[in-house]
Amino acid sequence: MGVAVVASLLVACGSTPPSATSSAEPEDGVAGTTGPSESPATGSAPWSADGASFGVDRTSWPGTMDDARTVLAALPAEMSGRARELMPTSDSEEGDGAAEGGDEYAGVFYGQELSVLVSDDTFAGGPGNPRQVVGAQGKLAAMFGLGYTCDPDTYEGTIELSPEFPVPGQSEVDATTPAWFSCRIDGAEGAEDFSAQAVGWTSAKTAWLTVGPDDAAVRELVTALHHAKG
């Protein structure tokens, strides 16, 4: 089980915004848990995926889905002994040739345990209505909260922890670096004993969520993403 859980849930739900009972529902004025101060790299200082942020706040990330797909396509063909699988795949295509989920999501999976999912900052509107812009941080909260919960004792980041559920909140972060969170996943939709490591972040109009079995696997994938974006 991995980010595929979230992807399938979002597609099955028609990419609708979280309801009042969703675990990603925000509440203003609640203090969150903030990780150690990590300034963006300056000058020629080498980048690394170290720290609670896994280095995602110390680099720039694609702000459009087209550019995000370019990065995903440049990831290694194999990682952790598993072959790369791009999402959407041909077997998720509908009769008209359009991939299920449309242009809203893109992802890469290395087996069932290691994956990265990227989405834009919108939700599908009702029939005949335009897409609703919710912001990259709101979309990240939904991507995680529809499928997972955090162990609150492991939660760190510039994104506040939701006051109602142990998931990242939607309150926007006023920051010049990507807003981010990381935690140990403590339960998934349909699998209460599921455990994994997650790190999520935002950039302009995209939201990124990486999930892996442990810190080392996630750091390896984030490092590969950093190199793939050039």
PDB file of C-alpha atoms in Angstrom:
ATOM      1  CA  MET A   1       0.000   0.000   0.000  1.00  0.00           C
ATOM      2  CA  GLY A   2       1.270   3.485  -0.821  1.00  0.00           C
ATOM      3  CA  VAL A   3       0.335   6.729  -2.512  1.00  0.00           C
ATOM      4  CA  ALA A   4      -1.801   4.624  -4.845  1.00  0.00           C
ATOM      5  CA  VAL A   5      -4.342   4.590  -2.013  1.00  0.00           C
ATOM      6  CA  VAL A   6      -4.669   8.368  -2.173  1.00  0.00           C
ATOM      7  CA  ALA A   7      -4.744   8.461  -5.952  1.00  0.00           C
ATOM      8  CA  SER A   8      -7.556   5.937  -6.170  1.00  0.00           C
ATOM      9  CA  LEU A   9      -9.528   7.677  -3.445  1.00  0.00           C
ATOM     10  CA  LEU A  10      -9.298  11.069  -5.121  1.00  0.00           C
ATOM     11  CA  VAL A  11     -10.336   9.678  -8.487  1.00  0.00           C
ATOM     12  CA  ALA A  12     -13.172   7.655  -6.939  1.00  0.00           C
ATOM     13  CA  CYS A  13     -14.443  10.744  -5.139  1.00  0.00           C
ATOM     14  CA  GLY A  14     -14.457  12.753  -8.342  1.00  0.00           C
ATOM     15  CA  SER A  15     -11.734  15.003  -6.902  1.00  0.00           C
ATOM     16  CA  THR A  16     -14.270  16.865  -4.787  1.00  0.00           C
ATOM     17  CA  PRO A  17     -13.146  19.158  -1.958  1.00  0.00           C
ATOM     18  CA  PRO A  18     -13.047  17.726   1.579  1.00  0.00           C
ATOM     19  CA  SER A  19     -16.373  17.759   3.413  1.00  0.00           C
ATOM     20  CA  ALA A  20     -16.905  19.174   6.896  1.00  0.00           C
ATOM     21  CA  THR A  21     -16.037  15.761   8.300  1.00  0.00           C
ATOM     22  CA  SER A  22     -12.898  15.277   6.225  1.00  0.00           C
ATOM     23  CA  SER A  23      -9.644  14.812   8.078  1.00  0.00           C
ATOM     24  CA  ALA A  24      -8.156  17.617   5.991  1.00  0.00           C
ATOM     25  CA  GLU A  25     -10.634  20.270   7.187  1.00  0.00           C
ATOM     26  CA  PRO A  26      -8.782  23.396   8.416  1.00  0.00           C
ATOM     27  CA  GLU A  27      -9.301  25.509  11.491  1.00  0.00           C
ATOM     28  CA  ASP A  28      -7.730  28.919  11.926  1.00  0.00           C
ATOM     29  CA  GLY A  29      -5.804  30.084  14.940  1.00  0.00           C
ATOM     30  CA  VAL A  30      -4.449  26.712  16.021  1.00  0.00           C
ATOM     31  CA  ALA A  31      -0.759  26.398  16.632  1.00  0.00           C
ATOM     32  CA  GLY A  32       0.998  23.703  14.666  1.00  0.00           C
ATOM     33  CA  THR A  33       4.164  21.747  15.160  1.00  0.00           C
ATOM     34  CA  THR A  34       7.131  23.318  13.467  1.00  0.00           C
ATOM     35  CA  GLY A  35      10.318  21.517  12.643  1.00  0.00           C
ATOM     36  CA  PRO A  36      13.846  22.797  13.112  1.00  0.00           C
ATOM     37  CA  SER A  37      14.753  25.971  11.282  1.00  0.00           C
ATOM     38  CA  GLU A  38      16.194  25.060   7.910  1.00  0.00           C
ATOM     39  CA  SER A  39      17.305  27.952   5.724  1.00  0.00           C
ATOM     40  CA  PRO A  40      17.471  27.595   1.943  1.00  0.00           C
ATOM     41  CA  ALA A  41      20.896  26.708   0.651  1.00  0.00           C
ATOM     42  CA  THR A  42      22.948  29.705  -0.357  1.00  0.00           C
ATOM     43  CA  GLY A  43      25.896  30.142  -2.676  1.00  0.00           C
ATOM     44  CA  SER A  44      27.596  26.879  -3.543  1.00  0.00           C
ATOM     45  CA  ALA A  45      26.545  25.004  -0.396  1.00  0.00           C
ATOM     46  CA  PRO A  46      25.731  21.416  -1.401  1.00  0.00           C
ATOM     47  CA  TRP A  47      22.118  20.310  -1.300  1.00  0.00           C
ATOM     48  CA  SER A  48      21.103  17.192   0.587  1.00  0.00           C
ATOM     49  CA  ALA A  49      17.907  15.449   1.676  1.00  0.00           C
ATOM     50  CA  ASP A  50      18.933  15.680   5.340  1.00  0.00           C
ATOM     51  CA  GLY A  51      16.770  16.894   8.194  1.00  0.00           C
ATOM     52  CA  ALA A  52      13.079  16.673   9.020  1.00  0.00           C
ATOM     53  CA  SER A  53      12.192  18.456   5.758  1.00  0.00           C
ATOM     54  CA  PHE A  54      14.134  15.938   3.640  1.00  0.00           C
ATOM     55  CA  GLY A  55      15.608  18.990   1.886  1.00  0.00           C
ATOM     56  CA  VAL A  56      12.396  19.894   0.059  1.00  0.00           C
ATOM     57  CA  ASP A  57      12.444  23.442   1.475  1.00  0.00           C
ATOM     58  CA  ARG A  58      16.008  24.053   0.296  1.00  0.00           C
ATOM     59  CA  THR A  59      15.378  23.905  -3.435  1.00  0.00           C
ATOM     60  CA  SER A  60      12.886  25.090  -6.044  1.00  0.00           C
ATOM     61  CA  TRP A  61      10.236  22.796  -7.520  1.00  0.00           C
ATOM     62  CA  PRO A  62       8.187  22.904 -10.718  1.00  0.00           C
ATOM     63  CA  GLY A  63       5.115  25.098 -10.377  1.00  0.00           C
ATOM     64  CA  THR A  64       3.114  23.592 -13.238  1.00  0.00           C
ATOM     65  CA  MET A  65       1.894  20.077 -13.947  1.00  0.00           C
ATOM     66  CA  ASP A  66       3.648  19.986 -17.318  1.00  0.00           C
ATOM     67  CA  ASP A  67       6.996  20.729 -15.684  1.00  0.00           C
ATOM     68  CA  ALA A  68       6.245  18.280 -12.869  1.00  0.00           C
ATOM     69  CA  ARG A  69       5.605  15.513 -15.396  1.00  0.00           C
ATOM     70  CA  THR A  70       8.929  16.284 -17.035  1.00  0.00           C
ATOM     71  CA  VAL A  71      10.661  15.773 -13.687  1.00  0.00           C
ATOM     72  CA  LEU A  72       8.797  12.536 -12.991  1.00  0.00           C
ATOM     73  CA  ALA A  73       9.707  11.190 -16.419  1.00  0.00           C
ATOM     74  CA  ALA A  74      13.377  11.868 -15.662  1.00  0.00           C
ATOM     75  CA  LEU A  75      13.402   9.736 -12.489  1.00  0.00           C
ATOM     76  CA  PRO A  76      15.534   6.571 -12.533  1.00  0.00           C
ATOM     77  CA  ALA A  77      14.040   3.557 -14.296  1.00  0.00           C
ATOM     78  CA  GLU A  78      14.635   1.534 -11.133  1.00  0.00           C
ATOM     79  CA  MET A  79      14.902   2.308  -7.429  1.00  0.00           C
ATOM     80  CA  SER A  80      15.104   0.052  -4.394  1.00  0.00           C
ATOM     81  CA  GLY A  81      15.072  -2.901  -6.764  1.00  0.00           C
ATOM     82  CA  ARG A  82      11.710  -1.883  -8.226  1.00  0.00           C
ATOM     83  CA  ALA A  83      10.940  -0.693 -11.760  1.00  0.00           C
ATOM     84  CA  ARG A  84       9.451   2.760 -12.269  1.00  0.00           C
ATOM     85  CA  GLU A  85       5.764   2.946 -13.179  1.00  0.00           C
ATOM     86  CA  LEU A  86       4.294   6.247 -14.335  1.00  0.00           C
ATOM     87  CA  MET A  87       0.776   7.312 -13.397  1.00  0.00           C
ATOM     88  CA  PRO A  88      -1.635   7.415 -15.151  1.00  0.00           C
ATOM     89  CA  THR A  89      -0.900   4.179 -16.983  1.00  0.00           C
ATOM     90  CA  SER A  90      -2.462   2.959 -20.189  1.00  0.00           C
ATOM     91  CA  ASP A  91      -4.759   0.539 -18.355  1.00  0.00           C
ATOM     92  CA  SER A  92      -6.321   3.488 -16.461  1.00  0.00           C
ATOM     93  CA  GLU A  93      -7.345   5.206 -19.679  1.00  0.00           C
ATOM     94  CA  GLU A  94     -10.965   5.687 -20.517  1.00  0.00           C
ATOM     95  CA  GLY A  95     -12.587   4.848 -23.818  1.00  0.00           C
ATOM     96  CA  ASP A  96     -11.816   8.251 -25.327  1.00  0.00           C
ATOM     97  CA  GLY A  97      -8.119   7.803 -24.579  1.00  0.00           C
ATOM     98  CA  ALA A  98      -8.084  10.293 -21.728  1.00  0.00           C
ATOM     99  CA  ALA A  99      -6.357   9.036 -18.608  1.00  0.00           C
ATOM    100  CA  GLU A 100      -8.517   8.598 -15.537  1.00  0.00           C
ATOM    101  CA  GLY A 101      -8.056  11.647 -13.318  1.00  0.00           C
ATOM    102  CA  GLY A 102      -7.289  13.849 -16.301  1.00  0.00           C
ATOM    103  CA  ASP A 103      -4.461  16.360 -16.016  1.00  0.00           C
ATOM    104  CA  GLU A 104      -5.000  16.860 -12.298  1.00  0.00           C
ATOM    105  CA  TYR A 105      -2.569  14.192 -11.078  1.00  0.00           C
ATOM    106  CA  ALA A 106       0.741  12.653 -12.035  1.00  0.00           C
ATOM    107  CA  GLY A 107       2.870  10.187 -10.157  1.00  0.00           C
ATOM    108  CA  VAL A 108       5.609   7.593 -10.115  1.00  0.00           C
ATOM    109  CA  PHE A 109       5.514   4.281  -8.265  1.00  0.00           C
ATOM    110  CA  TYR A 110       8.354   1.952  -7.420  1.00  0.00           C
ATOM    111  CA  GLY A 111       6.393  -1.096  -6.387  1.00  0.00           C
ATOM    112  CA  GLN A 112       3.666  -0.646  -3.779  1.00  0.00           C
ATOM    113  CA  GLU A 113       5.788   0.970  -1.064  1.00  0.00           C
ATOM    114  CA  LEU A 114       7.669   3.877  -2.625  1.00  0.00           C
ATOM    115  CA  SER A 115       5.942   6.591  -4.624  1.00  0.00           C
ATOM    116  CA  VAL A 116       5.467  10.283  -5.339  1.00  0.00           C
ATOM    117  CA  LEU A 117       2.155  11.903  -6.298  1.00  0.00           C
ATOM    118  CA  VAL A 118       1.863  15.410  -7.738  1.00  0.00           C
ATOM    119  CA  SER A 119      -1.330  17.399  -8.244  1.00  0.00           C
ATOM    120  CA  ASP A 120      -2.405  20.837  -9.315  1.00  0.00           C
ATOM    121  CA  ASP A 121      -4.133  23.321  -6.996  1.00  0.00           C
ATOM    122  CA  THR A 122      -7.724  22.667  -8.076  1.00  0.00           C
ATOM    123  CA  PHE A 123     -10.687  20.365  -7.503  1.00  0.00           C
ATOM    124  CA  ALA A 124     -13.232  19.388 -10.109  1.00  0.00           C
ATOM    125  CA  GLY A 125     -16.282  21.634 -10.054  1.00  0.00           C
ATOM    126  CA  GLY A 126     -19.838  20.414 -10.364  1.00  0.00           C
ATOM    127  CA  PRO A 127     -21.331  19.498 -13.742  1.00  0.00           C
ATOM    128  CA  GLY A 128     -20.951  22.460 -16.052  1.00  0.00           C
ATOM    129  CA  ASN A 129     -18.924  24.416 -13.497  1.00  0.00           C
ATOM    130  CA  PRO A 130     -15.252  25.365 -13.748  1.00  0.00           C
ATOM    131  CA  ARG A 131     -12.618  23.777 -11.546  1.00  0.00           C
ATOM    132  CA  GLN A 132     -12.326  25.252  -8.057  1.00  0.00           C
ATOM    133  CA  VAL A 133      -8.951  26.677  -7.046  1.00  0.00           C
ATOM    134  CA  VAL A 134      -8.171  25.593  -3.472  1.00  0.00           C
ATOM    135  CA  GLY A 135      -4.445  26.366  -3.427  1.00  0.00           C
ATOM    136  CA  ALA A 136      -1.543  23.945  -3.452  1.00  0.00           C
ATOM    137  CA  GLN A 137      -1.546  23.632   0.325  1.00  0.00           C
ATOM    138  CA  GLY A 138      -5.250  22.829   0.466  1.00  0.00           C
ATOM    139  CA  LYS A 139      -4.749  20.196  -2.207  1.00  0.00           C
ATOM    140  CA  LEU A 140      -1.816  18.668  -0.338  1.00  0.00           C
ATOM    141  CA  ALA A 141      -3.917  18.429   2.825  1.00  0.00           C
ATOM    142  CA  ALA A 142      -6.621  16.588   0.886  1.00  0.00           C
ATOM    143  CA  MET A 143      -4.160  14.286  -0.880  1.00  0.00           C
ATOM    144  CA  PHE A 144      -2.796  13.123   2.442  1.00  0.00           C
ATOM    145  CA  GLY A 145      -5.918  13.323   4.602  1.00  0.00           C
ATOM    146  CA  LEU A 146      -8.139  11.256   2.298  1.00  0.00           C
ATOM    147  CA  GLY A 147      -5.849   8.261   2.671  1.00  0.00           C
ATOM    148  CA  TYR A 148      -3.581   8.573   5.690  1.00  0.00           C
ATOM    149  CA  THR A 149      -3.122   9.813   9.246  1.00  0.00           C
ATOM    150  CA  CYS A 150       0.099  10.870  10.977  1.00  0.00           C
ATOM    151  CA  ASP A 151       1.651   9.807  14.218  1.00  0.00           C
ATOM    152  CA  PRO A 152       1.379  13.284  15.818  1.00  0.00           C
ATOM    153  CA  ASP A 153       4.536  12.724  17.872  1.00  0.00           C
ATOM    154  CA  THR A 154       6.536  12.561  14.633  1.00  0.00           C
ATOM    155  CA  TYR A 155       4.905  15.521  12.862  1.00  0.00           C
ATOM    156  CA  GLU A 156       7.204  18.369  11.820  1.00  0.00           C
ATOM    157  CA  GLY A 157       6.983  21.167   9.301  1.00  0.00           C
ATOM    158  CA  THR A 158       5.963  24.694   8.441  1.00  0.00           C
ATOM    159  CA  ILE A 159       2.435  23.486   7.654  1.00  0.00           C
ATOM    160  CA  GLU A 160       0.348  23.427  10.821  1.00  0.00           C
ATOM    161  CA  LEU A 161      -1.071  20.162  12.063  1.00  0.00           C
ATOM    162  CA  SER A 162      -4.854  20.060  11.730  1.00  0.00           C
ATOM    163  CA  PRO A 163      -6.532  20.599  15.138  1.00  0.00           C
ATOM    164  CA  GLU A 164      -9.149  17.924  14.480  1.00  0.00           C
ATOM    165  CA  PHE A 165      -7.152  15.075  12.978  1.00  0.00           C
ATOM    166  CA  PRO A 166      -3.438  14.182  12.840  1.00  0.00           C
ATOM    167  CA  VAL A 167      -2.977  15.365   9.253  1.00  0.00           C
ATOM    168  CA  PRO A 168      -1.509  18.530   7.693  1.00  0.00           C
ATOM    169  CA  GLY A 169      -3.857  21.510   7.819  1.00  0.00           C
ATOM    170  CA  GLN A 170      -4.922  23.802   5.007  1.00  0.00           C
ATOM    171  CA  SER A 171      -4.029  27.181   6.570  1.00  0.00           C
ATOM    172  CA  GLU A 172      -1.644  28.789   4.115  1.00  0.00           C
ATOM    173  CA  VAL A 173       1.950  29.339   5.145  1.00  0.00           C
ATOM    174  CA  ASP A 174       3.476  32.736   4.412  1.00  0.00           C
ATOM    175  CA  ALA A 175       6.932  31.636   3.378  1.00  0.00           C
ATOM    176  CA  THR A 176       9.442  32.221   0.603  1.00  0.00           C
ATOM    177  CA  THR A 177      10.421  28.547   0.613  1.00  0.00           C
ATOM    178  CA  PRO A 178       8.105  25.603  -0.083  1.00  0.00           C
ATOM    179  CA  ALA A 179       5.628  24.880   2.699  1.00  0.00           C
ATOM    180  CA  TRP A 180       6.219  21.345   3.955  1.00  0.00           C
ATOM    181  CA  PHE A 181       5.429  18.670   6.505  1.00  0.00           C
ATOM    182  CA  SER A 182       6.797  15.247   7.353  1.00  0.00           C
ATOM    183  CA  CYS A 183       5.560  12.497   9.624  1.00  0.00           C
ATOM    184  CA  ARG A 184       5.425   8.795  10.206  1.00  0.00           C
ATOM    185  CA  ILE A 185       2.143   7.494   8.783  1.00  0.00           C
ATOM    186  CA  ASP A 186       0.081   5.749  11.431  1.00  0.00           C
ATOM    187  CA  GLY A 187      -2.783   4.094   9.586  1.00  0.00           C
ATOM    188  CA  ALA A 188      -4.270   4.263   6.097  1.00  0.00           C
ATOM    189  CA  GLU A 189      -7.725   3.997   4.587  1.00  0.00           C
ATOM    190  CA  GLY A 190      -8.773   0.382   5.082  1.00  0.00           C
ATOM    191  CA  ALA A 191      -5.525  -0.556   6.846  1.00  0.00           C
ATOM    192  CA  GLU A 192      -5.246   0.745  10.400  1.00  0.00           C
ATOM    193  CA  ASP A 193      -1.911  -0.982  10.981  1.00  0.00           C
ATOM    194  CA  PHE A 194      -0.259   0.561   7.901  1.00  0.00           C
ATOM    195  CA  SER A 195       2.990   2.428   8.650  1.00  0.00           C
ATOM    196  CA  ALA A 196       5.274   4.416   6.359  1.00  0.00           C
ATOM    197  CA  GLN A 197       7.240   7.655   6.113  1.00  0.00           C
ATOM    198  CA  ALA A 198       5.742  10.680   4.350  1.00  0.00           C
ATOM    199  CA  VAL A 199       6.950  14.105   3.297  1.00  0.00           C
ATOM    200  CA  GLY A 200       4.762  16.603   1.453  1.00  0.00           C
ATOM    201  CA  TRP A 201       5.416  20.076   0.100  1.00  0.00           C
ATOM    202  CA  THR A 202       4.080  22.771  -2.185  1.00  0.00           C
ATOM    203  CA  SER A 203       5.421  24.917  -4.975  1.00  0.00           C
ATOM    204  CA  ALA A 204       3.404  27.625  -6.723  1.00  0.00           C
ATOM    205  CA  LYS A 205       0.439  25.701  -8.150  1.00  0.00           C
ATOM    206  CA  THR A 206       1.537  22.131  -7.438  1.00  0.00           C
ATOM    207  CA  ALA A 207       1.396  19.841  -4.409  1.00  0.00           C
ATOM    208  CA  TRP A 208       3.836  16.956  -3.892  1.00  0.00           C
ATOM    209  CA  LEU A 209       3.483  13.915  -1.625  1.00  0.00           C
ATOM    210  CA  THR A 210       6.150  11.249  -1.258  1.00  0.00           C
ATOM    211  CA  VAL A 211       5.606   8.055   0.711  1.00  0.00           C
ATOM    212  CA  GLY A 212       8.074   5.263   1.414  1.00  0.00           C
ATOM    213  CA  PRO A 213       8.683   2.467   3.900  1.00  0.00           C
ATOM    214  CA  ASP A 214      11.332   4.384   5.849  1.00  0.00           C
ATOM    215  CA  ASP A 215      13.421   7.564   6.011  1.00  0.00           C
ATOM    216  CA  ALA A 216      16.192   6.154   3.832  1.00  0.00           C
ATOM    217  CA  ALA A 217      13.844   5.226   0.972  1.00  0.00           C
ATOM    218  CA  VAL A 218      12.117   8.623   1.019  1.00  0.00           C
ATOM    219  CA  ARG A 219      15.433  10.501   1.128  1.00  0.00           C
ATOM    220  CA  GLU A 220      16.613   8.472  -1.867  1.00  0.00           C
ATOM    221  CA  LEU A 221      13.484   9.356  -3.846  1.00  0.00           C
ATOM    222  CA  VAL A 222      13.550  13.049  -2.898  1.00  0.00           C
ATOM    223  CA  THR A 223      17.233  13.152  -3.902  1.00  0.00           C
ATOM    224  CA  ALA A 224      16.343  11.595  -7.238  1.00  0.00           C
ATOM    225  CA  LEU A 225      13.584  14.194  -7.717  1.00  0.00           C
ATOM    226  CA  HIS A 226      16.051  16.986  -6.930  1.00  0.00           C
ATOM    227  CA  HIS A 227      18.504  15.675  -9.534  1.00  0.00           C
ATOM    228  CA  ALA A 228      15.742  15.032 -12.086  1.00  0.00           C
ATOM    229  CA  LYS A 229      14.586  18.645 -12.034  1.00  0.00           C
ATOM    230  CA  GLY A 230      18.112  19.795 -12.928  1.00  0.00           C
TER     231      GLY A 230
END
